Amino acid sequence: TAPTRATFRPAPTHKMTYGMLDTASPLATAPKRKASWLATASIAVNVALVGAVVAYASFQSGEVASVAPAMRASTATMMTPRFSMAGRRSVQLQKQQPKATVATIALDAPVATSEDTMTWVAADGHDVDAGMGTVHKDAAVSKEISPVMAQKGIQRPVIFGVAADSGCGKSTFLRRVNAIFGTTTSDSHTPTGDLITTICLDDYHTLDRTGRKDTGISALDVKANNFKLMADQLKALKQGRAIKKPIYNHDTGAIDPVELIHPNHIVIVEGLHPMLDKDVIESLDFTFYIDVSDPVKKAWKIQRDVAERGHKEEDIIASIESRKPDFDKFVEPQKANADVIISVEPTKLDVAPGEETKYLCTRLIQKENSHGVRPVYMFEEQGSEVNWDPCAGPGSMVCPYPGTRVRYYSEENQGKHANVLEVDGVFGETEELFIIEERLSNTNTKYFGELTKQMIKNRKAPGSGDGSGLVQALVALKMRESYERFTGRTIQVPKWGLFLEEY
C-alpha cells in the first residue's frame, strides 16, 4: 500500500508555518486498519527478525567497543556495514544526545497590534558618514515588538551568519538551505518566506559604486561598511523588533531608500563581514564560512566572466589580485570565528597537469562548539581516521574519471579541535549517493535517504556532481539541527524512503 502522509493539527494559540511543526501541536491519530491473519503472521515474523538483529547487534557491540578511537579504516580493511530493518541504513552506535539548548527572548517592550501602530527610533549608526554624507539617515528600529512575532508564533528568531567572498557559491548554498528546511522565499531584494529571511550585508555599504571608485576604498574594507548600524539592527531583530534597513542596489551601484524587515523564525545574514565585528557576532547563533581557495576562485571567475560576460582573462585576474590584500585583511580572518567551514580546494587525486581546479576537493571542517551541535562523521566511531574509495569493491558507486575519495580525520583549526569530512573527485549517478550516505553518522536526516533525495532534487545546481554540493547539503542539515535545538521545535518533512518514487 502507498504510504499515507501524517496530518497535523496546529495548536489554537499558534499560527503554523510551512515546513514547521510546533512541539505543542498535537498529532492527528492515524486511521485504524482492519486486521487479518496474514498481517498478524507478518508482524510475528518481523518481530522475530528484529529480535534476531538486536541480539546480533548486541553481540557485535562488544567487539566494536574494544576498538581504539584512533583506529584507521581503509578500503583494504573496511567491514561491510550492518543493515537495520528500516531499510538500507547502517546500524549505528547511538550516543546520548546532549539536551536541547532552548532559549526564548525577553519581550521587554509592548507588542504592536499592526504595522500602522508601530513607532520608530533612529538606529545606532544612522549618522555614520564615510565621505558621502549620512546615507543611512533613515535607518531605524521599532520601539515595539513586531506583530509578526505573534502572527507566526515565533518563539525567538535564530540568526545564522554566512561569510564568503563574492562569487563563492553563497546563493547556491542558500537554495540548498531552503530545500532542507522545506520552504521557499520571495524574489524581493531581501528574500523572505514563512520561515526564513535572508539579509545581504552589502546593504550596509557606506559608499556607493562611484564613491568607492573615487576614494579607492574597496567594498571589502571596513571603512566602506556600517558595522554600528549592522549590529544594532541585528540585535533588534533578535529581540523581535522590526527594522528599516538600507538597500544597496547591485544593478545601479547606488544606495536606495530603506525597506521594512520583520523578524522571522530564521534570519540568515550573508556577505563579506558577518563575523568580523564583535557586536555583530553577539547576535549570531551559529556561523559558517565558505572558503574557496585562490586557484579555484580564479578558475570559477574566469569561466563565468569570460563565457557569460565577455570579459578578458587578464582583466579578471588583475581584478582578483587587486582585491586580495583587503580580502586577506578583512574577510579571511573570520574563519577563526566560524563554527563550520566549507573549504573548496583543487583535487588531490591523480589527474593530468592543469586539471587540478577542474575537479574539487571539498572539506567540511566542524569545530568544537558550545551549542551542543555534534559533527557529521563516518561509520560508527567518532574520532576514527577513514580513507575510503566508494568506487571500489562490491556494491560500490560507478564513478567517472578521476573517481571519488572520502576521508574523515581530526585536525587543529584556528586553535580549536575540528572533525573534518573530506570529499574529493566527482560522482557518476546522483542516485548512488546513498552508498556514501549510509556510511555517514549524525547527519540529522529525518529518514534514511533524505540527503540523497535532496541531491537528486537539486541535481542541476552547481556542485551537485561533486563533494561541494554534498557538503553544502550536510551543512544545511546541521543548520536545521541547530534551529531545532535552539527553539525546541521540529521541522516537518515527508518521512518517505529513498526508493519510493514520490517525495
XYZ file of C-alpha atoms in Angstrom:
503
model
C 0.000 0.000 0.000
C 1.140 3.519 -0.677
C 2.390 5.474 2.358
C -0.070 7.915 3.862
C 1.011 11.425 4.809
C 0.522 12.201 8.501
C -1.653 15.214 9.151
C -1.075 17.640 11.971
C -3.475 19.946 13.758
C -1.997 23.288 14.865
C -2.445 24.428 18.414
C -5.147 27.099 18.588
C -2.749 29.645 20.073
C -0.218 29.459 17.220
C -0.262 30.009 13.507
C 1.544 27.126 11.828
C 4.115 27.973 9.182
C 5.090 25.972 6.133
C 7.607 23.286 6.899
C 7.294 23.679 10.680
C 5.770 21.514 13.382
C 5.415 23.186 16.763
C 6.135 20.734 19.575
C 2.979 21.956 21.291
C 0.819 20.869 18.355
C -0.918 17.522 18.898
C -0.592 14.781 16.303
C -3.671 13.610 14.494
C -4.371 9.938 15.057
C -3.824 7.598 12.161
C -6.846 5.744 10.743
C -7.285 2.198 12.029
C -6.586 -0.704 9.696
C -8.507 -3.978 9.637
C -6.529 -6.900 10.975
C -6.079 -10.120 9.002
C -4.392 -13.481 9.647
C -1.770 -12.569 7.009
C -0.971 -9.258 8.696
C -0.769 -10.954 12.106
C 1.610 -13.585 10.761
C 3.704 -10.925 9.062
C 4.010 -8.974 12.311
C 5.073 -12.090 14.199
C 7.762 -12.884 11.638
C 9.067 -9.303 11.685
C 9.178 -9.248 15.486
C 11.255 -12.415 15.424
C 13.595 -10.960 12.818
C 14.017 -7.736 14.757
C 14.820 -9.748 17.884
C 17.480 -11.657 15.991
C 19.022 -8.456 14.606
C 19.051 -6.820 18.052
C 20.703 -9.892 19.573
C 23.304 -9.943 16.800
C 23.967 -6.197 17.179
C 24.388 -6.648 20.938
C 26.862 -9.460 20.337
C 28.802 -7.333 17.828
C 28.841 -4.250 20.082
C 31.332 -5.962 22.396
C 33.796 -6.118 19.510
C 33.115 -2.575 18.381
C 33.579 -1.177 21.880
C 37.029 -2.679 22.086
C 38.295 -0.835 19.001
C 40.582 2.072 19.883
C 39.313 5.558 18.851
C 42.451 6.111 16.805
C 41.793 3.114 14.522
C 42.217 3.570 10.770
C 39.691 2.293 8.242
C 40.694 1.866 4.603
C 39.398 0.060 1.564
C 41.512 -2.935 2.447
C 40.148 -3.343 5.999
C 36.660 -1.821 5.719
C 33.931 -4.085 7.098
C 30.625 -4.456 5.269
C 28.057 -2.279 7.090
C 25.272 -3.975 9.006
C 21.773 -3.012 7.941
C 18.730 -2.345 10.063
C 15.156 -3.466 9.422
C 14.291 0.122 8.439
C 15.952 -0.168 5.032
C 19.450 0.422 3.641
C 20.784 2.173 6.708
C 23.848 1.197 8.727
C 23.086 0.164 12.289
C 24.870 2.888 14.262
C 26.031 3.010 17.847
C 23.792 5.690 19.318
C 25.498 8.111 21.684
C 23.359 10.013 24.119
C 22.310 13.290 22.550
C 23.002 16.446 24.560
C 19.959 18.283 25.799
C 18.497 20.972 23.577
C 19.632 24.489 24.438
C 16.184 26.042 24.164
C 16.049 29.778 24.857
C 13.461 32.489 24.491
C 13.769 36.238 24.141
C 12.748 38.710 26.809
C 9.854 40.749 25.469
C 10.833 43.998 27.166
C 8.506 46.171 25.080
C 4.815 46.226 24.195
C 3.688 44.214 21.183
C 2.395 46.260 18.248
C -1.028 45.185 17.015
C -0.225 46.091 13.402
C 2.415 47.765 11.237
C 0.422 51.006 11.362
C 0.693 51.202 15.155
C 4.473 50.747 15.258
C 6.626 53.711 16.256
C 10.260 54.127 15.313
C 13.560 55.371 16.707
C 16.726 56.106 14.746
C 19.091 53.138 14.762
C 22.619 53.379 16.098
C 24.910 54.230 13.190
C 22.279 56.061 11.162
C 24.525 59.140 11.245
C 27.750 57.455 10.057
C 29.439 59.419 7.270
C 32.164 57.694 5.233
C 32.582 60.624 2.841
C 29.229 60.619 1.027
C 27.109 62.124 3.781
C 24.744 60.265 6.105
C 23.462 57.772 3.515
C 21.752 55.694 6.227
C 19.928 58.582 7.926
C 16.509 56.867 7.599
C 17.626 53.551 9.162
C 15.521 52.777 12.238
C 14.309 50.117 14.670
C 10.796 49.754 16.058
C 10.062 50.628 19.675
C 7.511 47.826 19.897
C 7.753 44.085 19.349
C 6.771 43.315 15.755
C 3.213 41.974 15.339
C 4.725 39.258 13.105
C 6.165 37.564 16.209
C 2.655 36.691 17.404
C 1.206 36.145 13.943
C 3.831 33.494 13.107
C 4.187 32.097 16.615
C 7.897 32.899 16.676
C 9.477 31.776 19.933
C 12.676 33.630 19.210
C 14.476 34.406 15.930
C 17.522 32.222 15.230
C 20.231 34.109 13.333
C 22.841 32.354 11.196
C 25.919 34.102 9.774
C 27.365 33.003 6.422
C 30.641 34.652 5.342
C 32.283 34.363 1.920
C 33.858 36.394 -0.833
C 31.726 37.284 -3.851
C 31.308 34.510 -6.407
C 31.974 31.726 -3.897
C 28.621 29.947 -4.068
C 26.605 31.629 -1.299
C 23.448 31.774 -3.439
C 23.641 28.077 -4.352
C 24.245 27.152 -0.729
C 21.245 29.192 0.460
C 18.975 27.496 -2.095
C 20.001 24.164 -0.593
C 19.227 25.523 2.877
C 15.686 26.450 1.791
C 15.222 22.976 0.327
C 16.375 21.253 3.534
C 14.002 23.389 5.610
C 11.189 22.655 3.151
C 10.414 26.290 2.460
C 10.679 28.980 -0.203
C 11.392 32.705 -0.168
C 10.308 35.640 -2.288
C 12.269 37.112 -5.187
C 12.428 40.512 -3.485
C 15.643 42.346 -2.664
C 15.601 40.723 0.783
C 14.238 37.190 0.196
C 11.549 36.419 2.772
C 9.282 33.438 3.362
C 7.134 31.865 6.058
C 10.217 30.513 7.791
C 13.413 32.223 6.543
C 14.546 35.772 5.774
C 17.957 36.306 4.136
C 19.719 39.650 4.565
C 22.659 40.568 2.336
C 25.169 42.610 4.332
C 26.118 44.573 1.215
C 23.113 46.674 2.224
C 25.303 48.222 4.929
C 27.828 49.663 2.447
C 28.503 53.314 3.280
C 29.960 54.070 -0.162
C 28.164 53.506 -3.434
C 29.970 52.257 -6.530
C 31.020 55.763 -7.577
C 32.164 56.624 -4.061
C 34.376 53.556 -3.866
C 35.887 54.354 -7.234
C 36.596 57.979 -6.263
C 38.101 57.128 -2.881
C 39.893 53.934 -3.879
C 38.249 52.133 -0.956
C 37.021 48.639 -1.818
C 33.773 47.070 -0.588
C 35.882 44.670 1.488
C 37.385 47.493 3.558
C 35.763 48.082 6.950
C 35.628 51.815 6.146
C 33.069 51.066 3.416
C 30.667 49.259 5.781
C 28.450 50.455 8.633
C 29.070 47.895 11.380
C 27.438 50.037 14.067
C 24.134 50.030 12.177
C 24.530 46.361 11.274
C 24.966 45.377 14.930
C 22.051 47.480 16.189
C 19.583 46.181 13.613
C 20.543 42.521 14.059
C 20.152 42.975 17.812
C 16.706 44.454 17.209
C 15.645 41.501 15.033
C 16.882 39.129 17.733
C 14.685 40.984 20.235
C 11.651 40.581 17.991
C 11.608 44.161 16.709
C 11.202 45.277 13.117
C 13.809 47.358 11.307
C 14.012 49.858 8.451
C 17.094 48.591 6.658
C 19.093 50.344 3.909
C 19.376 48.797 0.440
C 22.465 48.553 -1.736
C 21.356 48.261 -5.354
C 23.680 45.818 -7.134
C 22.292 46.782 -10.539
C 22.929 50.529 -10.283
C 25.601 50.570 -7.559
C 23.535 53.138 -5.648
C 22.259 53.189 -2.053
C 18.453 53.070 -2.262
C 15.794 54.077 0.310
C 15.197 51.845 3.325
C 12.886 48.805 3.410
C 10.804 47.374 6.245
C 12.016 43.987 7.543
C 10.248 41.997 10.257
C 11.845 39.264 12.390
C 11.353 35.677 11.250
C 11.830 32.190 12.671
C 15.225 32.142 10.939
C 17.279 35.108 9.760
C 20.336 34.364 7.608
C 22.838 37.202 7.282
C 25.261 36.601 4.426
C 28.034 38.634 2.929
C 31.618 39.721 3.327
C 31.704 40.536 7.055
C 29.112 38.801 9.278
C 31.759 37.554 11.744
C 34.246 40.443 11.807
C 32.709 42.836 14.346
C 32.278 41.587 17.930
C 28.960 43.414 18.394
C 27.558 41.786 15.253
C 28.821 38.356 16.339
C 26.871 38.654 19.610
C 23.594 38.338 17.672
C 24.672 35.241 15.699
C 23.628 31.802 16.934
C 25.729 29.685 14.548
C 28.334 30.747 11.998
C 29.603 29.405 8.685
C 32.466 30.377 6.394
C 32.735 29.346 2.725
C 36.455 29.189 1.970
C 37.255 28.865 -1.737
C 40.991 28.617 -2.450
C 42.612 31.145 -4.783
C 43.228 28.696 -7.687
C 39.589 27.521 -7.647
C 38.274 31.064 -7.233
C 40.240 32.235 -10.269
C 39.071 29.267 -12.363
C 35.421 29.859 -11.426
C 35.542 33.598 -12.077
C 37.349 33.219 -15.415
C 34.887 30.568 -16.553
C 31.902 32.733 -15.593
C 33.076 36.178 -16.703
C 34.714 35.155 -19.974
C 31.889 32.908 -21.132
C 28.916 34.859 -19.768
C 30.096 38.477 -19.680
C 32.734 38.659 -22.402
C 35.497 39.909 -20.086
C 39.165 39.385 -20.863
C 41.000 36.803 -18.791
C 43.873 39.161 -17.941
C 41.426 41.792 -16.656
C 39.698 39.229 -14.446
C 42.989 38.088 -12.914
C 44.035 41.707 -12.331
C 40.721 42.398 -10.553
C 41.156 39.364 -8.307
C 44.721 40.328 -7.415
C 43.719 43.913 -6.620
C 41.129 42.656 -4.087
C 43.420 40.151 -2.427
C 45.109 42.465 0.149
C 41.736 43.626 1.508
C 40.369 40.076 1.375
C 43.305 38.785 3.399
C 42.930 41.631 5.894
C 39.163 41.880 6.383
C 37.447 38.701 5.158
C 39.694 35.687 5.673
C 40.270 36.318 9.432
C 36.600 35.469 10.000
C 37.456 31.782 9.644
C 38.628 31.957 13.255
C 35.084 32.936 14.341
C 33.266 30.318 12.248
C 31.729 27.225 13.830
C 31.774 25.414 10.464
C 33.996 25.975 7.415
C 33.257 24.710 3.906
C 36.679 24.557 2.246
C 36.840 24.134 -1.544
C 40.288 23.255 -2.921
C 41.823 21.705 -6.050
C 41.621 17.927 -6.182
C 44.251 15.764 -4.523
C 43.517 12.876 -6.882
C 45.827 11.788 -9.672
C 44.802 13.986 -12.625
C 46.519 15.346 -15.712
C 48.612 18.532 -15.258
C 46.397 21.628 -15.431
C 43.229 19.740 -14.399
C 43.610 20.279 -10.661
C 40.958 23.037 -10.495
C 38.606 21.207 -12.855
C 37.934 18.672 -10.085
C 37.362 19.723 -6.494
C 38.254 18.527 -3.029
C 35.689 19.841 -0.535
C 36.282 19.711 3.206
C 33.617 20.051 5.892
C 35.544 21.443 8.876
C 33.443 21.166 12.033
C 34.944 22.894 15.054
C 34.069 22.029 18.605
C 31.258 24.353 19.689
C 29.316 25.260 22.797
C 25.924 24.844 21.112
C 25.700 21.065 21.505
C 25.622 20.548 17.723
C 27.608 17.364 17.062
C 29.712 16.807 13.925
C 28.988 14.552 10.974
C 31.424 11.657 10.979
C 31.961 8.377 9.138
C 30.906 4.915 10.202
C 30.243 4.352 13.902
C 33.261 5.724 15.721
C 33.696 9.478 16.087
C 37.433 10.183 16.131
C 38.343 7.371 13.749
C 40.505 8.101 10.727
C 38.990 6.932 7.446
C 40.325 6.856 3.888
C 37.706 5.237 1.669
C 37.241 4.699 -2.054
C 33.469 4.380 -2.631
C 34.144 3.315 -6.228
C 35.960 0.099 -5.294
C 34.646 -3.238 -4.120
C 31.258 -4.957 -4.279
C 28.219 -2.699 -4.148
C 30.331 0.327 -4.990
C 29.441 3.513 -6.845
C 30.107 3.874 -10.560
C 32.496 6.821 -10.713
C 33.773 8.602 -13.830
C 37.334 9.911 -14.094
C 39.099 10.783 -11.831
C 36.991 8.878 -9.286
C 35.966 9.725 -5.736
C 37.750 9.579 -2.392
C 36.123 10.158 1.018
C 38.255 10.851 4.073
C 37.493 11.569 7.706
C 40.014 12.797 10.297
C 40.650 15.338 13.051
C 42.807 18.460 12.981
C 43.512 21.673 14.850
C 41.889 24.622 13.105
C 42.378 28.202 14.322
C 43.311 26.842 17.728
C 40.252 24.587 18.052
C 39.824 20.852 17.647
C 37.902 20.088 14.451
C 36.392 16.998 12.842
C 36.875 17.004 9.069
C 34.883 15.177 6.406
C 36.605 15.404 3.014
C 35.014 14.508 -0.331
C 37.348 14.563 -3.359
C 36.500 13.990 -7.022
C 33.220 13.534 -8.900
C 30.129 11.341 -8.732
C 28.533 9.313 -11.502
C 24.849 8.789 -10.802
C 23.387 11.035 -8.118
C 21.047 8.211 -7.103
C 24.076 6.232 -5.920
C 24.966 8.768 -3.228
C 23.024 6.639 -0.739
C 26.180 4.464 -0.716
C 28.010 7.385 0.910
C 25.004 8.452 2.991
C 24.628 5.045 4.645
C 28.216 5.310 5.916
C 27.749 8.770 7.462
C 26.710 9.172 11.096
C 24.949 12.063 12.830
C 23.724 13.765 9.650
C 20.412 14.733 11.323
C 18.374 13.418 8.388
C 14.757 12.650 9.236
C 14.872 9.314 7.403
C 17.489 7.330 5.560
C 17.834 8.654 2.016
C 16.856 12.263 2.750
C 20.373 13.510 1.944
C 20.446 11.635 -1.367
C 16.904 12.743 -2.146
C 17.898 16.390 -1.664
C 20.847 15.932 -4.034
C 18.548 14.349 -6.624
C 16.044 17.213 -6.354
C 18.841 19.754 -6.896
C 20.932 17.771 -9.374
C 21.117 20.746 -11.784
C 22.561 23.088 -9.157
C 26.295 23.857 -9.267
C 28.299 21.327 -7.276
C 25.713 18.544 -7.429
C 28.171 16.292 -9.259
C 30.917 16.572 -6.655
C 31.580 16.981 -2.965
C 30.855 20.717 -2.824
C 27.114 20.169 -3.245
C 27.080 17.195 -0.877
C 28.904 19.138 1.840
C 26.576 22.126 1.383
C 23.593 19.825 1.912
C 25.192 18.379 5.057
C 25.763 21.908 6.419
C 22.125 22.793 5.691
C 21.105 19.728 7.723
C 23.287 20.986 10.585
C 21.542 24.363 10.364
C 18.213 22.575 10.683
C 19.511 20.607 13.660
C 20.759 23.741 15.398
C 17.438 25.549 14.800
C 15.573 22.647 16.388
C 17.963 22.626 19.347
C 17.741 26.377 19.922
C 13.927 26.523 19.740
C 12.727 23.075 20.821
C 10.659 22.893 17.638
C 10.766 20.361 14.835
C 10.923 20.941 11.097
C 8.442 18.609 9.447
C 9.469 16.759 6.273
C 7.780 13.849 4.459
C 9.273 10.708 6.021
C 9.202 8.648 2.851
C 12.025 6.370 1.819
C 14.658 6.961 -0.793
C 13.459 4.170 -3.043
C 9.872 5.380 -3.329
C 9.116 7.359 -6.479
C 7.059 10.044 -4.728
C 8.642 12.614 -2.427
